mmCIF file of C-alpha atoms and ligand atoms in Angstrom:
data_model
loop_
_atom_site.group_PDB
_atom_site.id
_atom_site.type_symbol
_atom_site.label_atom_id
_atom_site.label_comp_id
_atom_site.label_asym_id
_atom_site.label_seq_id
_atom_site.Cartn_x
_atom_site.Cartn_y
_atom_site.Cartn_z
ATOM 1 C CA MET J 1 223.809 43.761 222.176
ATOM 2 C CA ALA J 2 227.088 42.037 221.323
ATOM 3 C CA ARG J 3 229.549 43.719 218.954
ATOM 4 C CA LEU J 4 231.036 42.305 215.757
ATOM 5 C CA ALA J 5 234.064 40.466 217.237
ATOM 6 C CA THR J 6 231.868 38.731 219.820
ATOM 7 C CA LYS J 7 229.169 37.887 217.303
ATOM 8 C CA LEU J 8 231.736 36.232 215.034
ATOM 9 C CA ILE J 9 232.670 33.864 217.839
ATOM 10 C CA HIS J 10 229.322 33.284 219.572
ATOM 11 C CA ASP J 11 226.420 33.716 217.124
ATOM 12 C CA ASP J 12 226.439 30.001 216.353
ATOM 13 C CA ASP J 13 226.691 28.816 219.986
ATOM 14 C CA LYS J 14 222.967 28.094 219.776
ATOM 15 C CA ASP J 15 223.625 25.626 216.943
ATOM 16 C CA ASN J 16 225.984 23.442 219.022
ATOM 17 C CA ARG J 17 224.957 19.803 218.735
ATOM 18 C CA VAL J 18 227.818 18.401 220.844
ATOM 19 C CA SER J 19 229.894 19.568 223.779
ATOM 20 C CA ASP J 20 232.968 20.337 221.621
ATOM 21 C CA VAL J 21 234.152 23.920 221.873
ATOM 22 C CA ALA J 22 235.412 23.979 218.280
ATOM 23 C CA PRO J 23 232.730 23.110 215.720
ATOM 24 C CA PRO J 24 233.197 19.542 214.482
ATOM 25 C CA ILE J 25 234.023 18.929 210.838
ATOM 26 C CA ASN J 26 230.898 17.214 209.550
ATOM 27 C CA VAL J 27 231.738 15.249 206.452
ATOM 28 C CA SER J 28 228.509 13.268 206.251
ATOM 29 C CA THR J 29 226.317 13.918 203.252
ATOM 30 C CA THR J 30 223.402 12.073 204.834
ATOM 31 C CA PHE J 31 221.914 12.024 208.332
ATOM 32 C CA ARG J 32 219.863 9.326 210.102
ATOM 33 C CA TYR J 33 216.121 10.042 210.401
ATOM 34 C CA ASP J 34 214.623 10.184 213.854
ATOM 35 C CA ASN J 35 212.437 7.091 213.764
ATOM 36 C CA ASP J 36 210.324 8.508 216.623
ATOM 37 C CA ASP J 37 209.484 11.622 214.623
ATOM 38 C CA LEU J 38 208.886 10.658 210.989
ATOM 39 C CA ILE J 39 207.207 13.483 209.094
ATOM 40 C CA PRO J 40 207.006 12.972 205.313
ATOM 41 C CA TRP J 41 208.204 15.811 203.036
ATOM 42 C CA THR J 42 204.668 16.635 201.820
ATOM 43 C CA GLU J 43 203.507 17.225 205.390
ATOM 44 C CA ARG J 44 206.236 19.766 206.153
ATOM 45 C CA GLU J 45 205.084 23.377 206.287
ATOM 46 C CA ASN J 46 208.548 24.710 205.510
ATOM 47 C CA LEU J 47 212.178 23.665 205.489
ATOM 48 C CA ASP J 48 213.186 25.173 208.854
ATOM 49 C CA PHE J 49 213.341 21.680 210.410
ATOM 50 C CA MET J 50 216.562 20.960 208.455
ATOM 51 C CA GLU J 51 218.463 23.370 210.655
ATOM 52 C CA LYS J 52 217.848 21.163 213.704
ATOM 53 C CA LYS J 53 217.579 17.814 211.925
ATOM 54 C CA PRO J 54 219.653 17.755 208.760
ATOM 55 C CA VAL J 55 218.666 15.295 206.045
ATOM 56 C CA TYR J 56 221.131 15.565 203.173
ATOM 57 C CA SER J 57 224.018 18.025 202.925
ATOM 58 C CA ARG J 58 222.921 19.555 199.605
ATOM 59 C CA LEU J 59 219.861 20.822 201.520
ATOM 60 C CA ALA J 60 221.624 21.996 204.700
ATOM 61 C CA HIS J 61 224.248 20.628 207.057
ATOM 62 C CA PRO J 62 225.342 21.559 210.571
ATOM 63 C CA ASN J 63 228.093 23.958 209.562
ATOM 64 C CA SER J 64 226.093 25.649 206.776
ATOM 65 C CA THR J 65 223.437 26.326 209.416
ATOM 66 C CA ARG J 66 226.056 27.747 211.781
ATOM 67 C CA LEU J 67 227.371 30.003 209.017
ATOM 68 C CA GLU J 68 223.890 31.323 208.286
ATOM 69 C CA SER J 69 223.397 32.116 211.986
ATOM 70 C CA ILE J 70 226.566 34.234 211.992
ATOM 71 C CA PHE J 71 226.049 35.914 208.617
ATOM 72 C CA SER J 72 222.399 36.741 209.385
ATOM 73 C CA ASP J 73 223.491 38.562 212.506
ATOM 74 C CA ILE J 74 226.640 40.319 211.299
ATOM 75 C CA LEU J 75 225.129 41.297 207.942
ATOM 76 C CA GLU J 76 221.814 42.269 209.558
ATOM 77 C CA GLY J 77 219.302 40.345 207.484
ATOM 78 C CA HIS J 78 218.392 36.829 206.410
ATOM 79 C CA ALA J 79 221.551 35.234 205.045
ATOM 80 C CA VAL J 80 221.696 32.344 202.593
ATOM 81 C CA ILE J 81 225.072 30.690 202.069
ATOM 82 C CA TYR J 82 226.425 29.375 198.732
ATOM 83 C CA ASN J 83 229.398 27.471 197.397
ATOM 84 C CA SER J 84 230.847 30.575 195.665
ATOM 85 C CA GLY J 85 230.227 34.254 195.120
ATOM 86 C CA VAL J 86 229.179 33.575 191.547
ATOM 87 C CA SER J 87 226.599 31.022 192.778
ATOM 88 C CA ALA J 88 225.216 33.696 195.092
ATOM 89 C CA PHE J 89 224.927 36.153 192.190
ATOM 90 C CA TYR J 90 223.165 33.545 189.995
ATOM 91 C CA ALA J 91 220.770 32.657 192.776
ATOM 92 C CA ALA J 92 219.713 36.290 193.127
ATOM 93 C CA ILE J 93 219.161 36.762 189.387
ATOM 94 C CA ILE J 94 217.272 33.490 189.079
ATOM 95 C CA HIS J 95 215.075 34.364 192.046
ATOM 96 C CA PHE J 96 214.228 37.944 191.071
ATOM 97 C CA LYS J 97 214.100 37.129 187.315
ATOM 98 C CA PRO J 98 214.504 40.731 186.109
ATOM 99 C CA LYS J 99 213.635 41.540 182.502
ATOM 100 C CA ARG J 100 216.511 44.019 182.582
ATOM 101 C CA LEU J 101 219.771 43.982 184.534
ATOM 102 C CA PHE J 102 221.662 47.257 185.010
ATOM 103 C CA ILE J 103 225.316 46.502 185.589
ATOM 104 C CA GLY J 104 228.465 48.558 185.186
ATOM 105 C CA GLN J 105 232.123 47.961 185.985
ATOM 106 C CA SER J 106 232.108 44.923 188.255
ATOM 107 C CA TYR J 107 233.732 41.528 188.730
ATOM 108 C CA HIS J 108 234.031 40.081 185.224
ATOM 109 C CA GLY J 109 232.754 36.690 186.457
ATOM 110 C CA CYS J 110 229.399 38.179 187.514
ATOM 111 C CA ARG J 111 229.112 39.848 184.125
ATOM 112 C CA ALA J 112 229.867 36.540 182.415
ATOM 113 C CA ALA J 113 227.231 34.871 184.607
ATOM 114 C CA ALA J 114 224.727 37.547 183.579
ATOM 115 C CA ASN J 115 225.597 36.804 179.951
ATOM 116 C CA ILE J 116 224.518 33.180 180.448
ATOM 117 C CA ILE J 117 221.114 34.347 181.713
ATOM 118 C CA THR J 118 220.857 36.739 178.761
ATOM 119 C CA ARG J 119 221.708 33.920 176.355
ATOM 120 C CA THR J 120 219.315 31.410 177.893
ATOM 121 C CA ASN J 121 216.453 33.635 179.093
ATOM 122 C CA GLY J 122 216.768 36.816 177.071
ATOM 123 C CA MET J 123 217.379 39.130 180.050
ATOM 124 C CA LYS J 124 218.442 42.529 178.663
ATOM 125 C CA GLN J 125 221.544 44.233 180.030
ATOM 126 C CA HIS J 126 222.157 47.961 180.338
ATOM 127 C CA PRO J 127 224.873 50.155 181.809
ATOM 128 C CA LEU J 128 224.158 51.924 185.119
ATOM 129 C CA GLU J 129 223.801 55.225 183.234
ATOM 130 C CA ASP J 130 220.587 53.868 181.653
ATOM 131 C CA ILE J 131 218.657 53.320 184.909
ATOM 132 C CA GLU J 132 216.575 56.494 184.627
ATOM 133 C CA LYS J 133 215.837 55.935 180.951
ATOM 134 C CA HIS J 134 215.097 52.214 180.821
ATOM 135 C CA ALA J 135 214.520 50.684 184.273
ATOM 136 C CA GLN J 136 211.078 49.356 185.114
ATOM 137 C CA LYS J 137 209.391 47.685 188.065
ATOM 138 C CA GLY J 138 210.975 44.350 188.867
ATOM 139 C CA ASP J 139 214.295 45.095 187.179
ATOM 140 C CA ILE J 140 217.586 44.667 189.040
ATOM 141 C CA VAL J 141 220.453 47.101 189.429
ATOM 142 C CA HIS J 142 223.686 45.359 190.391
ATOM 143 C CA LEU J 143 226.216 47.691 191.965
ATOM 144 C CA GLU J 144 229.638 46.681 193.163
ATOM 145 C CA THR J 145 231.251 49.140 195.543
ATOM 146 C CA PRO J 146 234.143 49.440 196.110
ATOM 147 C CA VAL J 147 234.526 48.077 192.629
ATOM 148 C CA ASN J 148 236.752 45.308 191.300
ATOM 149 C CA PRO J 149 239.545 45.778 190.293
ATOM 150 C CA TYR J 150 239.998 49.483 191.071
ATOM 151 C CA GLY J 151 238.919 49.633 194.722
ATOM 152 C CA THR J 152 237.129 52.922 194.065
ATOM 153 C CA SER J 153 233.609 53.708 195.322
ATOM 154 C CA TYR J 154 230.261 54.550 193.717
ATOM 155 C CA ASN J 155 227.623 56.657 195.420
ATOM 156 C CA ILE J 156 225.129 54.064 196.700
ATOM 157 C CA ARG J 157 222.447 56.510 197.811
ATOM 158 C CA GLU J 158 222.377 58.227 194.434
ATOM 159 C CA ILE J 159 222.002 54.935 192.569
ATOM 160 C CA ALA J 160 219.486 53.588 195.119
ATOM 161 C CA ASN J 161 217.274 56.656 194.590
ATOM 162 C CA LYS J 162 217.329 56.268 190.816
ATOM 163 C CA THR J 163 216.649 52.527 191.145
ATOM 164 C CA HIS J 164 213.716 52.880 193.538
ATOM 165 C CA ALA J 165 212.155 55.722 191.569
ATOM 166 C CA LYS J 166 211.644 53.143 188.819
ATOM 167 C CA GLY J 167 210.408 50.351 191.110
ATOM 168 C CA ALA J 168 213.563 48.319 190.539
ATOM 169 C CA LEU J 169 215.665 46.577 193.193
ATOM 170 C CA LEU J 170 219.274 47.292 194.106
ATOM 171 C CA ILE J 171 221.802 44.529 194.809
ATOM 172 C CA ILE J 172 225.049 45.700 196.365
ATOM 173 C CA ASP J 173 228.064 43.452 195.985
ATOM 174 C CA SER J 174 229.978 44.573 199.073
ATOM 175 C CA THR J 175 232.746 41.973 198.779
ATOM 176 C CA PHE J 176 235.493 44.625 198.653
ATOM 177 C CA ALA J 177 234.467 46.268 201.943
ATOM 178 C CA PRO J 178 232.552 44.001 204.314
ATOM 179 C CA PRO J 179 231.481 45.338 207.705
ATOM 180 C CA PRO J 180 232.890 46.938 209.787
ATOM 181 C CA LEU J 181 234.346 48.877 206.820
ATOM 182 C CA GLN J 182 231.038 49.462 205.014
ATOM 183 C CA ASN J 183 227.437 48.893 206.134
ATOM 184 C CA VAL J 184 225.308 49.196 203.033
ATOM 185 C CA TRP J 185 221.744 48.837 204.328
ATOM 186 C CA GLY J 186 221.651 52.454 205.485
ATOM 187 C CA PHE J 187 222.134 53.743 201.937
ATOM 188 C CA GLY J 188 219.025 52.183 200.410
ATOM 189 C CA CYS J 189 220.025 48.798 199.087
ATOM 190 C CA ASP J 190 217.605 45.869 198.876
ATOM 191 C CA ILE J 191 219.870 42.828 198.666
ATOM 192 C CA ILE J 192 223.497 42.362 199.744
ATOM 193 C CA MET J 193 225.910 39.852 198.300
ATOM 194 C CA HIS J 194 229.477 38.918 199.169
ATOM 195 C CA SER J 195 232.006 36.542 197.791
ATOM 196 C CA ALA J 196 232.923 34.958 201.140
ATOM 197 C CA THR J 197 235.934 33.496 199.331
ATOM 198 C CA LYS J 198 237.626 36.857 199.883
ATOM 199 C CA TYR J 199 237.746 38.595 203.300
ATOM 200 C CA PHE J 200 235.422 36.319 205.254
ATOM 201 C CA GLY J 201 237.434 33.259 204.155
ATOM 202 C CA GLY J 202 240.605 35.308 204.306
ATOM 203 C CA HIS J 203 243.175 32.546 203.767
ATOM 204 C CA SER J 204 242.912 31.857 200.012
ATOM 205 C CA ASP J 205 241.789 28.296 200.694
ATOM 206 C CA LEU J 206 238.017 28.141 200.282
ATOM 207 C CA LEU J 207 235.172 29.233 197.990
ATOM 208 C CA SER J 208 231.876 30.552 199.285
ATOM 209 C CA GLY J 209 229.305 33.282 198.761
ATOM 210 C CA VAL J 210 226.398 34.780 200.668
ATOM 211 C CA ILE J 211 223.207 36.668 199.877
ATOM 212 C CA VAL J 212 221.413 38.700 202.507
ATOM 213 C CA VAL J 213 217.780 39.757 202.127
ATOM 214 C CA LYS J 214 215.370 41.656 204.358
ATOM 215 C CA ASP J 215 212.422 39.309 203.936
ATOM 216 C CA ASP J 216 212.444 35.908 205.615
ATOM 217 C CA GLU J 217 210.108 34.466 202.960
ATOM 218 C CA VAL J 218 212.594 35.404 200.204
ATOM 219 C CA ALA J 219 215.410 33.743 202.172
ATOM 220 C CA LYS J 220 213.289 30.594 202.512
ATOM 221 C CA GLN J 221 212.642 30.543 198.768
ATOM 222 C CA LEU J 222 216.349 31.055 198.050
ATOM 223 C CA LYS J 223 217.205 28.116 200.333
ATOM 224 C CA ASP J 224 214.586 25.969 198.643
ATOM 225 C CA ASP J 225 215.922 26.886 195.170
ATOM 226 C CA ARG J 226 219.484 26.264 196.321
ATOM 227 C CA ILE J 227 218.655 22.601 196.923
ATOM 228 C CA TYR J 228 217.951 22.155 193.210
ATOM 229 C CA LEU J 229 220.605 24.516 191.928
ATOM 230 C CA GLY J 230 222.967 22.323 193.943
ATOM 231 C CA THR J 231 224.873 25.310 195.267
ATOM 232 C CA ASN J 232 225.011 24.913 199.042
ATOM 233 C CA VAL J 233 228.439 25.483 200.590
ATOM 234 C CA ALA J 234 230.433 22.242 200.869
ATOM 235 C CA ASN J 235 231.010 20.462 204.180
ATOM 236 C CA LEU J 236 234.754 20.988 204.514
ATOM 237 C CA GLU J 237 234.687 24.533 203.188
ATOM 238 C CA SER J 238 231.990 25.449 205.680
ATOM 239 C CA PHE J 239 234.161 24.309 208.578
ATOM 240 C CA MET J 240 237.075 26.379 207.281
ATOM 241 C CA LEU J 241 234.888 29.424 206.741
ATOM 242 C CA LEU J 242 233.554 29.123 210.265
ATOM 243 C CA ARG J 243 237.080 28.982 211.592
ATOM 244 C CA SER J 244 238.054 32.005 209.475
ATOM 245 C CA LEU J 245 235.129 34.067 210.705
ATOM 246 C CA ARG J 246 236.413 33.897 214.272
ATOM 247 C CA THR J 247 239.342 36.184 213.364
ATOM 248 C CA PHE J 248 237.666 38.158 210.586
ATOM 249 C CA GLU J 249 237.419 41.525 212.325
ATOM 250 C CA MET J 250 241.111 41.602 213.285
ATOM 251 C CA ARG J 251 242.178 40.664 209.764
ATOM 252 C CA ILE J 252 240.017 43.092 207.829
ATOM 253 C CA LEU J 253 240.906 46.044 210.057
ATOM 254 C CA LYS J 254 244.620 45.324 209.703
ATOM 255 C CA GLN J 255 244.312 44.845 205.936
ATOM 256 C CA SER J 256 242.400 48.108 205.611
ATOM 257 C CA GLU J 257 244.957 50.015 207.687
ATOM 258 C CA ASN J 258 247.859 48.504 205.740
ATOM 259 C CA ALA J 259 246.284 49.289 202.358
ATOM 260 C CA THR J 260 245.611 52.887 203.318
ATOM 261 C CA LYS J 261 249.284 53.315 204.337
ATOM 262 C CA VAL J 262 250.567 51.672 201.155
ATOM 263 C CA VAL J 263 248.342 53.794 198.887
ATOM 264 C CA LYS J 264 249.409 56.941 200.728
ATOM 265 C CA PHE J 265 253.067 56.054 200.223
ATOM 266 C CA LEU J 266 252.585 55.461 196.485
ATOM 267 C CA ASN J 267 250.534 58.602 196.053
ATOM 268 C CA ASP J 268 253.024 60.752 197.967
ATOM 269 C CA ASN J 269 255.935 59.325 195.937
ATOM 270 C CA ARG J 270 254.444 59.301 192.441
ATOM 271 C CA GLY J 271 257.191 61.662 191.250
ATOM 272 C CA LYS J 272 259.897 59.084 192.042
ATOM 273 C CA PHE J 273 258.363 56.608 189.623
ATOM 274 C CA ASP J 274 257.352 58.939 186.799
ATOM 275 C CA LYS J 275 258.561 56.609 184.034
ATOM 276 C CA VAL J 276 256.651 53.655 185.456
ATOM 277 C CA LEU J 277 253.613 54.595 187.484
ATOM 278 C CA ASP J 278 250.770 55.981 185.427
ATOM 279 C CA LYS J 279 247.578 55.966 187.538
ATOM 280 C CA LEU J 280 246.634 55.000 191.054
ATOM 281 C CA TYR J 281 243.076 54.024 192.030
ATOM 282 C CA HIS J 282 241.623 53.634 195.526
ATOM 283 C CA SER J 283 238.707 54.961 197.558
ATOM 284 C CA SER J 284 241.175 56.725 199.885
ATOM 285 C CA LEU J 285 242.157 58.967 196.958
ATOM 286 C CA GLN J 286 238.559 59.979 196.159
ATOM 287 C CA THR J 287 237.556 63.363 197.536
ATOM 288 C CA GLU J 288 233.744 63.167 197.225
ATOM 289 C CA PRO J 289 232.130 63.265 200.731
ATOM 290 C CA PHE J 290 229.989 60.137 200.086
ATOM 291 C CA VAL J 291 233.111 57.925 200.040
ATOM 292 C CA LYS J 292 233.991 58.521 203.695
ATOM 293 C CA GLU J 293 230.329 58.232 204.634
ATOM 294 C CA GLN J 294 230.072 54.794 203.032
ATOM 295 C CA LEU J 295 233.434 53.533 204.223
ATOM 296 C CA LYS J 296 232.987 54.616 207.837
ATOM 297 C CA GLY J 297 235.039 51.721 209.204
ATOM 298 C CA GLY J 298 238.027 52.090 206.843
ATOM 299 C CA TYR J 299 238.980 51.814 203.182
ATOM 300 C CA GLY J 300 238.973 48.504 201.321
ATOM 301 C CA PRO J 301 242.262 46.552 201.156
ATOM 302 C CA VAL J 302 242.354 46.360 197.322
ATOM 303 C CA PHE J 303 243.651 49.092 195.049
ATOM 304 C CA SER J 304 244.981 49.256 191.496
ATOM 305 C CA LEU J 305 247.740 51.004 189.644
ATOM 306 C CA SER J 306 248.409 51.257 185.979
ATOM 307 C CA LEU J 307 251.931 51.175 184.627
ATOM 308 C CA LYS J 308 253.110 52.966 181.501
ATOM 309 C CA THR J 309 253.568 49.852 179.336
ATOM 310 C CA LYS J 310 252.482 46.217 179.093
ATOM 311 C CA ASP J 311 256.132 45.220 179.213
ATOM 312 C CA GLN J 312 256.512 46.871 182.624
ATOM 313 C CA CYS J 313 253.430 44.949 183.799
ATOM 314 C CA LYS J 314 255.189 41.676 182.937
ATOM 315 C CA LYS J 315 258.446 42.710 184.613
ATOM 316 C CA PHE J 316 256.909 44.142 187.808
ATOM 317 C CA PRO J 317 255.516 41.060 189.669
ATOM 318 C CA PRO J 318 258.767 39.004 189.649
ATOM 319 C CA LYS J 319 260.611 41.938 191.241
ATOM 320 C CA LEU J 320 258.456 41.718 194.370
ATOM 321 C CA LYS J 321 259.577 39.711 197.375
ATOM 322 C CA TYR J 322 256.401 39.469 199.452
ATOM 323 C CA PHE J 323 253.588 39.823 196.914
ATOM 324 C CA HIS J 324 252.577 36.629 195.131
ATOM 325 C CA HIS J 325 251.621 37.098 191.485
ATOM 326 C CA ALA J 326 248.163 35.514 191.533
ATOM 327 C CA THR J 327 244.497 36.296 191.025
ATOM 328 C CA SER J 328 241.908 36.701 193.807
ATOM 329 C CA LEU J 329 242.098 38.912 196.866
ATOM 330 C CA GLY J 330 241.171 39.185 200.507
ATOM 331 C CA GLY J 331 243.681 36.697 201.928
ATOM 332 C CA ILE J 332 246.176 37.331 204.700
ATOM 333 C CA GLU J 333 248.980 37.276 202.132
ATOM 334 C CA SER J 334 249.441 40.215 199.762
ATOM 335 C CA LEU J 335 248.936 39.618 196.047
ATOM 336 C CA VAL J 336 249.454 41.522 192.836
ATOM 337 C CA GLU J 337 247.866 40.588 189.551
ATOM 338 C CA TRP J 338 248.509 41.871 186.077
ATOM 339 C CA ARG J 339 244.782 41.990 185.552
ATOM 340 C CA ALA J 340 244.989 41.193 181.848
ATOM 341 C CA MET J 341 245.776 37.607 182.906
ATOM 342 C CA THR J 342 242.138 36.923 183.845
ATOM 343 C CA ASP J 343 239.930 39.905 183.012
ATOM 344 C CA PRO J 344 239.055 40.144 179.317
ATOM 345 C CA TYR J 345 237.443 43.592 179.642
ATOM 346 C CA ILE J 346 240.154 45.516 181.467
ATOM 347 C CA ASP J 347 242.866 48.094 180.735
ATOM 348 C CA GLN J 348 245.858 45.994 179.644
ATOM 349 C CA THR J 349 248.303 47.923 181.840
ATOM 350 C CA LEU J 350 246.415 47.511 185.105
ATOM 351 C CA ILE J 351 247.956 45.868 188.163
ATOM 352 C CA ARG J 352 245.544 44.983 190.975
ATOM 353 C CA VAL J 353 246.978 44.873 194.487
ATOM 354 C CA SER J 354 245.401 42.977 197.382
ATOM 355 C CA ILE J 355 246.920 43.866 200.716
ATOM 356 C CA GLY J 356 247.304 41.255 203.454
ATOM 357 C CA VAL J 357 248.232 41.374 207.122
ATOM 358 C CA GLU J 358 252.024 41.575 206.771
ATOM 359 C CA ASN J 359 253.841 44.557 208.255
ATOM 360 C CA ALA J 360 252.883 47.599 206.160
ATOM 361 C CA ASN J 361 256.458 48.923 206.131
ATOM 362 C CA ASP J 362 257.737 45.681 204.600
ATOM 363 C CA LEU J 363 255.089 45.910 201.890
ATOM 364 C CA ILE J 364 255.952 49.542 201.209
ATOM 365 C CA GLU J 365 259.676 48.758 200.961
ATOM 366 C CA ASP J 366 258.948 45.867 198.620
ATOM 367 C CA LEU J 367 256.803 47.982 196.259
ATOM 368 C CA ASN J 368 259.271 50.849 196.461
ATOM 369 C CA ASN J 369 262.193 48.576 195.484
ATOM 370 C CA ALA J 370 260.341 46.963 192.578
ATOM 371 C CA LEU J 371 259.132 50.295 191.169
ATOM 372 C CA GLN J 372 262.564 51.837 191.650
ATOM 373 C CA GLU J 373 264.191 48.981 189.729
ATOM 374 C CA LEU J 374 261.711 49.423 186.877
ATOM 375 C CA GLN J 375 262.314 53.172 186.904
ATOM 376 C CA ASN J 376 266.106 52.626 186.742
ATOM 377 C CA GLU J 377 265.679 50.274 183.786
ATOM 378 C CA GLU J 378 263.901 53.093 181.905
ATOM 379 C CA ASN J 379 266.731 55.598 182.518
HETATM 380 C C1 PLP P 1 233.471 41.618 193.767
HETATM 381 C C2 PLP P 1 233.361 40.159 193.512
HETATM 382 N N1 PLP P 1 232.150 39.591 193.491
HETATM 383 C C3 PLP P 1 232.000 38.271 193.249
HETATM 384 C C4 PLP P 1 233.079 37.463 193.001
HETATM 385 C C5 PLP P 1 232.886 36.007 192.717
HETATM 386 O O1 PLP P 1 233.238 35.267 193.832
HETATM 387 P P1 PLP P 1 233.726 33.743 193.786
HETATM 388 O O2 PLP P 1 235.077 33.714 193.153
HETATM 389 O O3 PLP P 1 233.681 33.365 195.222
HETATM 390 O O4 PLP P 1 232.721 33.008 192.961
HETATM 391 C C6 PLP P 1 234.362 38.007 193.021
HETATM 392 C C7 PLP P 1 235.540 37.174 192.740
HETATM 393 O O5 PLP P 1 236.637 37.649 192.580
HETATM 394 C C8 PLP P 1 234.507 39.388 193.276
HETATM 395 O O6 PLP P 1 235.707 39.988 193.288
#
């Protein structure tokens, strides 16, 4: 069987409609019917035909089909593609319609999305600590690991056991450590989601999300619902995502290696920055055995640090040469974000760092210089 790097380049060969080597950019929203094979909608048994004969791009289009071929294989399930990670999260909640959602620290946008469902449908929300006490059959546990913005890991198996003991389902948002870093099926999860905007996209220029389920019938229902939620991935974005996937393995491995080196440098040199650097968070600093087991292929490329004061958080980003001060993560370029800029729930002195594919030594020097300058200003 082919390995990841090969799959990323060849899983969609079967979807070629033309002799072009690079997938064409399909901008058409509508596609001519085959007048020799006219089957009305009501006579269709299912929607699989759209993958060979697209009808309208909100339903499916050639490059969304290609993406689903690749994601289904590399994420080992039935993948359904969306126009953002938040759309993917919504789709899962709408489909499984839990009475209760158990959700802890996680991307603030998913929590805000859950709040809309609570407001409109009355879904109750609980922290992860309440699973054993309150979860019931049909409820959903949403676990993000490694978690945004810290980049630290939760024990999936432990939470999966608690979830399943109550007949609930476990969604893992694995955005922060896609394969080959972390393969979550083996730990007892039921549904996987990713914001493909991050590492799969990898160039900070597209939005997309993906859900992966074990059951083909659930995937079919999700695709059917997606037509009317209007959340299929867009034509141009799908071409760019396809192009990004070709180099995904090289990028994520380099980003993971770089991040691990950068975190090690900061951790080893904490003493040099004692008036500035307060805390450092990353899976590579966790000592529990489950962390290495989950992150077999390498640590995630995002970590966080907290500085001693809010004022230092404002002064830190402009001192950096290579890190842009911007939100988001997963791109080839390194970013820092004073997280208070976008996250209403977070520690006001937290700086999130997303490591790119630059030379790790340049990134280390850059962070060292900026922290040293801040330290000198405190003396
Ligand atoms: C862990 C995680 N999940 C989901 C999302 C939402 O993804 P998107 O911005 O593609 O909607 C994000 C966005 O930052 C994220 O970090």
